[in-house]
Each structure stands twice: as C-alpha cells, then as structure tokens.
GROMACS .gro file of C-alpha atoms in nm:
model
  214
    1MET     CA    1  -5.802  -4.506  14.729
    2PHE     CA    2  -5.973  -4.753  14.948
    3VAL     CA    3  -6.275  -4.975  14.911
    4ALA     CA    4  -6.444  -4.817  15.213
    5ASN     CA    5  -6.479  -4.490  15.019
    6ARG     CA    6  -6.612  -4.648  14.709
    7MET     CA    7  -6.843  -4.921  14.816
    8THR     CA    8  -7.219  -4.923  14.856
    9LYS     CA    9  -7.255  -4.880  15.234
   10ASN     CA   10  -7.523  -5.057  15.462
   11PRO     CA   11  -7.637  -5.309  15.199
   12VAL     CA   12  -7.958  -5.465  15.210
   13THR     CA   13  -7.906  -5.833  15.338
   14VAL     CA   14  -8.123  -6.150  15.347
   15THR     CA   15  -8.108  -6.465  15.523
   16PRO     CA   16  -8.069  -6.831  15.414
   17ASP     CA   17  -8.437  -6.897  15.461
   18THR     CA   18  -8.551  -6.598  15.247
   19GLY     CA   19  -8.750  -6.705  14.947
   20VAL     CA   20  -8.587  -6.681  14.607
   21ASP     CA   21  -8.900  -6.463  14.494
   22GLU     CA   22  -8.848  -6.222  14.787
   23ALA     CA   23  -8.478  -6.168  14.682
   24ALA     CA   24  -8.563  -6.108  14.323
   25ARG     CA   25  -8.830  -5.844  14.440
   26LEU     CA   26  -8.567  -5.688  14.646
   27MET     CA   27  -8.315  -5.674  14.372
   28LYS     CA   28  -8.571  -5.524  14.120
   29LYS     CA   29  -8.716  -5.275  14.365
   30ASN     CA   30  -8.368  -5.141  14.469
   31GLY     CA   31  -8.193  -5.175  14.136
   32PHE     CA   32  -7.913  -5.388  14.238
   33ARG     CA   33  -7.774  -5.711  14.129
   34ARG     CA   34  -7.632  -5.869  14.443
   35LEU     CA   35  -7.733  -5.948  14.825
   36PRO     CA   36  -7.514  -6.052  15.095
   37VAL     CA   37  -7.664  -6.353  15.287
   38VAL     CA   38  -7.646  -6.317  15.661
   39GLU     CA   39  -7.732  -6.543  15.950
   40ASP     CA   40  -7.713  -6.449  16.323
   41GLY     CA   41  -7.486  -6.154  16.216
   42THR     CA   42  -7.241  -6.388  16.021
   43LEU     CA   43  -7.189  -6.371  15.636
   44VAL     CA   44  -7.264  -6.707  15.520
   45GLY     CA   45  -7.343  -6.650  15.143
   46PHE     CA   46  -7.352  -6.434  14.853
   47LEU     CA   47  -7.643  -6.416  14.590
   48ASN     CA   48  -7.638  -6.260  14.255
   49ASP     CA   49  -7.910  -6.204  13.972
   50LYS     CA   50  -7.756  -6.492  13.780
   51ASP     CA   51  -7.807  -6.735  14.075
   52ILE     CA   52  -8.182  -6.654  14.059
   53MET     CA   53  -8.195  -6.683  13.676
   54ARG     CA   54  -8.040  -7.011  13.693
   55VAL     CA   55  -8.321  -7.164  13.905
   56ALA     CA   56  -8.592  -6.952  13.753
   57PRO     CA   57  -8.843  -7.139  13.499
   58SER     CA   58  -8.770  -7.111  13.155
   59PRO     CA   59  -8.964  -6.851  12.931
   60ALA     CA   60  -9.070  -7.152  12.743
   61THR     CA   61  -9.241  -7.318  13.045
   62THR     CA   62  -9.592  -7.424  13.043
   63LEU     CA   63  -9.632  -7.310  13.427
   64SER     CA   64  -9.871  -6.997  13.489
   65ARG     CA   65  -9.741  -6.694  13.644
   66TYR     CA   66  -9.887  -6.788  13.980
   67GLU     CA   67  -9.719  -7.149  13.963
   68GLU     CA   68  -9.384  -6.968  13.881
   69VAL     CA   69  -9.408  -6.742  14.172
   70SER     CA   70  -9.511  -7.021  14.402
   71LEU     CA   71  -9.236  -7.229  14.280
   72LEU     CA   72  -8.948  -6.984  14.366
   73SER     CA   73  -9.138  -6.893  14.684
   74LYS     CA   74  -9.077  -7.230  14.806
   75LEU     CA   75  -8.698  -7.215  14.673
   76LYS     CA   76  -8.476  -7.077  14.955
   77ILE     CA   77  -8.172  -6.874  14.899
   78ARG     CA   78  -7.956  -7.146  15.102
   79GLU     CA   79  -8.032  -7.359  14.805
   80VAL     CA   80  -7.895  -7.131  14.536
   81MET     CA   81  -7.653  -6.889  14.708
   82GLN     CA   82  -7.270  -6.882  14.650
   83SER     CA   83  -7.090  -7.033  14.964
   84PRO     CA   84  -6.810  -6.997  15.088
   85VAL     CA   85  -6.796  -6.641  15.001
   86ILE     CA   86  -6.480  -6.436  14.860
   87THR     CA   87  -6.468  -6.104  15.056
   88VAL     CA   88  -6.257  -5.813  15.091
   89ASP     CA   89  -6.178  -5.590  15.389
   90GLU     CA   90  -6.315  -5.251  15.412
   91ASP     CA   91  -5.975  -5.094  15.481
   92ALA     CA   92  -5.821  -5.286  15.157
   93THR     CA   93  -5.711  -5.068  14.858
   94LEU     CA   94  -5.944  -5.056  14.540
   95GLU     CA   95  -5.661  -5.207  14.359
   96GLN     CA   96  -5.675  -5.506  14.600
   97ALA     CA   97  -6.056  -5.555  14.535
   98ALA     CA   98  -6.001  -5.514  14.150
   99LEU     CA   99  -5.726  -5.789  14.161
  100ILE     CA  100  -5.958  -6.018  14.371
  101MET     CA  101  -6.245  -5.993  14.128
  102TYR     CA  102  -6.028  -6.020  13.837
  103GLU     CA  103  -5.847  -6.332  13.954
  104ASN     CA  104  -6.168  -6.491  14.068
  105LYS     CA  105  -6.380  -6.374  13.760
  106ILE     CA  106  -6.648  -6.217  13.965
  107GLY     CA  107  -6.839  -5.887  13.928
  108GLY     CA  108  -6.870  -5.792  14.310
  109LEU     CA  109  -6.751  -5.870  14.671
  110PRO     CA  110  -6.916  -5.824  15.012
  111VAL     CA  111  -6.702  -5.589  15.224
  112VAL     CA  112  -6.655  -5.687  15.565
  113SER     CA  113  -6.517  -5.514  15.889
  114SER     CA  114  -6.232  -5.602  16.126
  115VAL     CA  115  -6.483  -5.822  16.325
  116GLY     CA  116  -6.652  -5.985  15.998
  117ALA     CA  117  -6.959  -5.787  15.989
  118VAL     CA  118  -7.096  -5.695  15.646
  119VAL     CA  119  -7.046  -5.317  15.592
  120GLY     CA  120  -7.079  -5.284  15.210
  121VAL     CA  121  -7.065  -5.426  14.860
  122ILE     CA  122  -6.803  -5.341  14.596
  123THR     CA  123  -6.882  -5.413  14.231
  124GLU     CA  124  -6.699  -5.359  13.893
  125THR     CA  125  -6.924  -5.066  13.824
  126ASP     CA  126  -6.762  -4.904  14.133
  127ILE     CA  127  -6.414  -4.996  14.003
  128PHE     CA  128  -6.494  -4.838  13.667
  129LYS     CA  129  -6.631  -4.531  13.825
  130ALA     CA  130  -6.302  -4.514  14.012
  131PHE     CA  131  -6.084  -4.559  13.710
  132VAL     CA  132  -6.288  -4.257  13.538
  133ASP     CA  133  -6.208  -4.040  13.847
  134ILE     CA  134  -5.850  -4.138  13.869
  135MET     CA  135  -5.783  -4.084  13.517
  136ASP     CA  136  -5.992  -3.765  13.530
  137LEU     CA  137  -6.171  -3.825  13.202
  138HIS     CA  138  -6.361  -3.514  13.178
  139ALA     CA  139  -6.451  -3.317  12.840
  140GLY     CA  140  -6.192  -3.086  12.731
  141LYS     CA  141  -5.896  -3.271  12.873
  142THR     CA  142  -5.609  -3.348  12.633
  143ARG     CA  143  -5.440  -3.684  12.661
  144PHE     CA  144  -5.077  -3.753  12.558
  145THR     CA  145  -4.938  -4.104  12.523
  146ILE     CA  146  -4.563  -4.097  12.551
  147HIS     CA  147  -4.350  -4.419  12.481
  148THR     CA  148  -4.003  -4.447  12.661
  149ASP     CA  149  -3.742  -4.681  12.780
  150ASN     CA  150  -3.716  -4.805  13.155
  151LYS     CA  151  -3.479  -4.550  13.289
  152VAL     CA  152  -3.462  -4.345  13.621
  153GLY     CA  153  -3.583  -3.993  13.608
  154VAL     CA  154  -3.831  -4.029  13.300
  155VAL     CA  155  -4.130  -3.919  13.478
  156HIS     CA  156  -3.943  -3.619  13.642
  157ASP     CA  157  -3.794  -3.517  13.300
  158ILE     CA  158  -4.136  -3.553  13.103
  159SER     CA  159  -4.292  -3.353  13.382
  160GLY     CA  160  -4.063  -3.079  13.365
  161ILE     CA  161  -4.122  -3.012  13.004
  162PHE     CA  162  -4.502  -2.950  13.097
  163ALA     CA  163  -4.398  -2.732  13.385
  164ASP     CA  164  -4.159  -2.525  13.167
  165LYS     CA  165  -4.468  -2.443  12.951
  166GLY     CA  166  -4.662  -2.348  13.258
  167TYR     CA  167  -4.894  -2.647  13.241
  168ASN     CA  168  -5.028  -2.854  13.550
  169ILE     CA  169  -5.062  -3.223  13.484
  170ASP     CA  170  -5.380  -3.355  13.617
  171THR     CA  171  -5.305  -3.700  13.580
  172VAL     CA  172  -5.009  -3.950  13.502
  173VAL     CA  173  -5.007  -4.299  13.463
  174THR     CA  174  -4.711  -4.540  13.384
  175CYS     CA  175  -4.778  -4.871  13.239
  176ALA     CA  176  -4.504  -5.138  13.171
  177GLN     CA  177  -4.488  -5.292  12.839
  178LYS     CA  178  -4.382  -5.667  12.766
  179ASP     CA  179  -4.064  -5.563  12.613
  180GLY     CA  180  -3.971  -5.384  12.920
  181SER     CA  181  -4.016  -5.022  12.783
  182TYR     CA  182  -4.305  -4.794  12.943
  183GLU     CA  183  -4.596  -4.599  12.808
  184ILE     CA  184  -4.680  -4.290  13.012
  185VAL     CA  185  -5.021  -4.125  12.969
  186ILE     CA  186  -5.062  -3.769  13.068
  187LEU     CA  187  -5.383  -3.563  13.091
  188GLY     CA  188  -5.438  -3.208  13.151
  189ASP     CA  189  -5.588  -2.863  13.014
  190PHE     CA  190  -5.300  -2.819  12.749
  191ALA     CA  191  -5.309  -2.569  12.460
  192GLU     CA  192  -5.022  -2.534  12.203
  193VAL     CA  193  -5.035  -2.906  12.166
  194ASP     CA  194  -4.810  -2.919  11.855
  195ALA     CA  195  -4.530  -2.716  12.034
  196LEU     CA  196  -4.578  -2.949  12.338
  197LYS     CA  197  -4.526  -3.260  12.111
  198LYS     CA  198  -4.226  -3.106  11.966
  199ASP     CA  199  -4.045  -3.033  12.295
  200ILE     CA  200  -4.124  -3.395  12.427
  201GLU     CA  201  -3.985  -3.536  12.108
  202ALA     CA  202  -3.677  -3.311  12.127
  203HIS     CA  203  -3.609  -3.469  12.463
  204GLY     CA  204  -3.594  -3.813  12.299
  205TYR     CA  205  -3.923  -3.939  12.376
  206ALA     CA  206  -4.177  -4.075  12.135
  207VAL     CA  207  -4.537  -3.926  12.130
  208THR     CA  208  -4.748  -4.221  12.007
  209HIS     CA  209  -5.099  -4.055  12.041
  210ILE     CA  210  -5.278  -3.748  12.128
  211THR     CA  211  -5.646  -3.685  12.181
  212THR     CA  212  -5.883  -3.441  12.338
  213ILE     CA  213  -6.157  -3.584  12.519
  214GLU     CA  214  -6.494  -3.489  12.395
   0.00000   0.00000   0.00000
C-alpha cells in the first residue's frame, strides 16, 4: 500500500505572501486543516490550523471583528508557516509515512514527486482509513486473537486449521510481544466459532480473545 494511492491529490496551495485570513478562509471553505506553501513551484513551508490559531486574537480580545480580520490580513503566511518542511515521497509506502508522522509527532505530510513538486497531502486520517481497510473491519466479521511462541511455520499451521474447516481468512496480522512471543489476529466470516477455538487450542495455541464486529 503506497502513499500515492491514499493521499489527497492536487492539494490547494498558497504562497508565503498569502494573508493568514485568506488561508483560514480556504481551510474552512474546503474542510481541510493543512496547506502546502509553494513559491515558484518549490515547497517552502507547511501551514496547519494550529499555526493560525496560535496567531489569531484571543476570544477575550477587545478588538472588533473588523479589526481581527484586518490584523490577520496583514499577517503573511511566511511569518507563521512551518519551515523547513518534513515531506514524504509519493512512491513511499504507507508504513513509511506513518513512521515519519509518529517519530515527528505530526498529523500530516506534504507529498512530493521525484522532482520535488507537491503532488498531494497525506494525513493521520488517511492512515486510519487504510488501517480499517487493511484489517477489513466490516460488520459481521469474526476476530480471533491467538497467542503463540515465536517458531517457524506458526502462521501456516494456524491457517491450515481454518482451511481444513473450509474457511477463507480475510486478514492476518502478526504482532511481536515484548517477551518474544507473538499475537496473531485473524479476521473472516467464520461460523462454528466454538469448534474452531477447540481445534486451534488442540494444536497447542492459546485463543485469548474472540469477538464479532457489530
């Protein structure tokens, strides 16, 4: 799964000399929270709604609405934008984008092409949506959580139990635990849940959780 397939393409951009008031109007009108800042075709900054809130007059101000708008119109994006900018390549994997966001504690990234042009924006919401799709978290699915030691052939063995019962597995996720063991999550359309649980445990694996997604 790649950034190019999950990002918002052809994002609205602004220049460093755009007024903060105009940027705020663009965000509100289009329902987004971030704007790449571009000058002469080059990405020079990134602006989000928190940057605007940081410079906006306090609700307790004695300024009139006209004075507030006038103040923000005089303030330019170059004065409040984030620069230098953390970016991600359009051919990067979604996992790479998620790791960059996590390590830098940010909620979104401009996406750039091989020549440095801004081609999209990827956000934490896009990552969450991808996670839901990867996990196939749709109503009616049954979710098994299985605990196992770290040994060769575990996924093959457990998958074979489901196959022997005539079931297709929609999603398999393995997650390493701190003690070196593994938690395996399996989702699919499974009937005879109790019988499946018994078969899995008969093969020496611990079924720690079963739920049906509502």
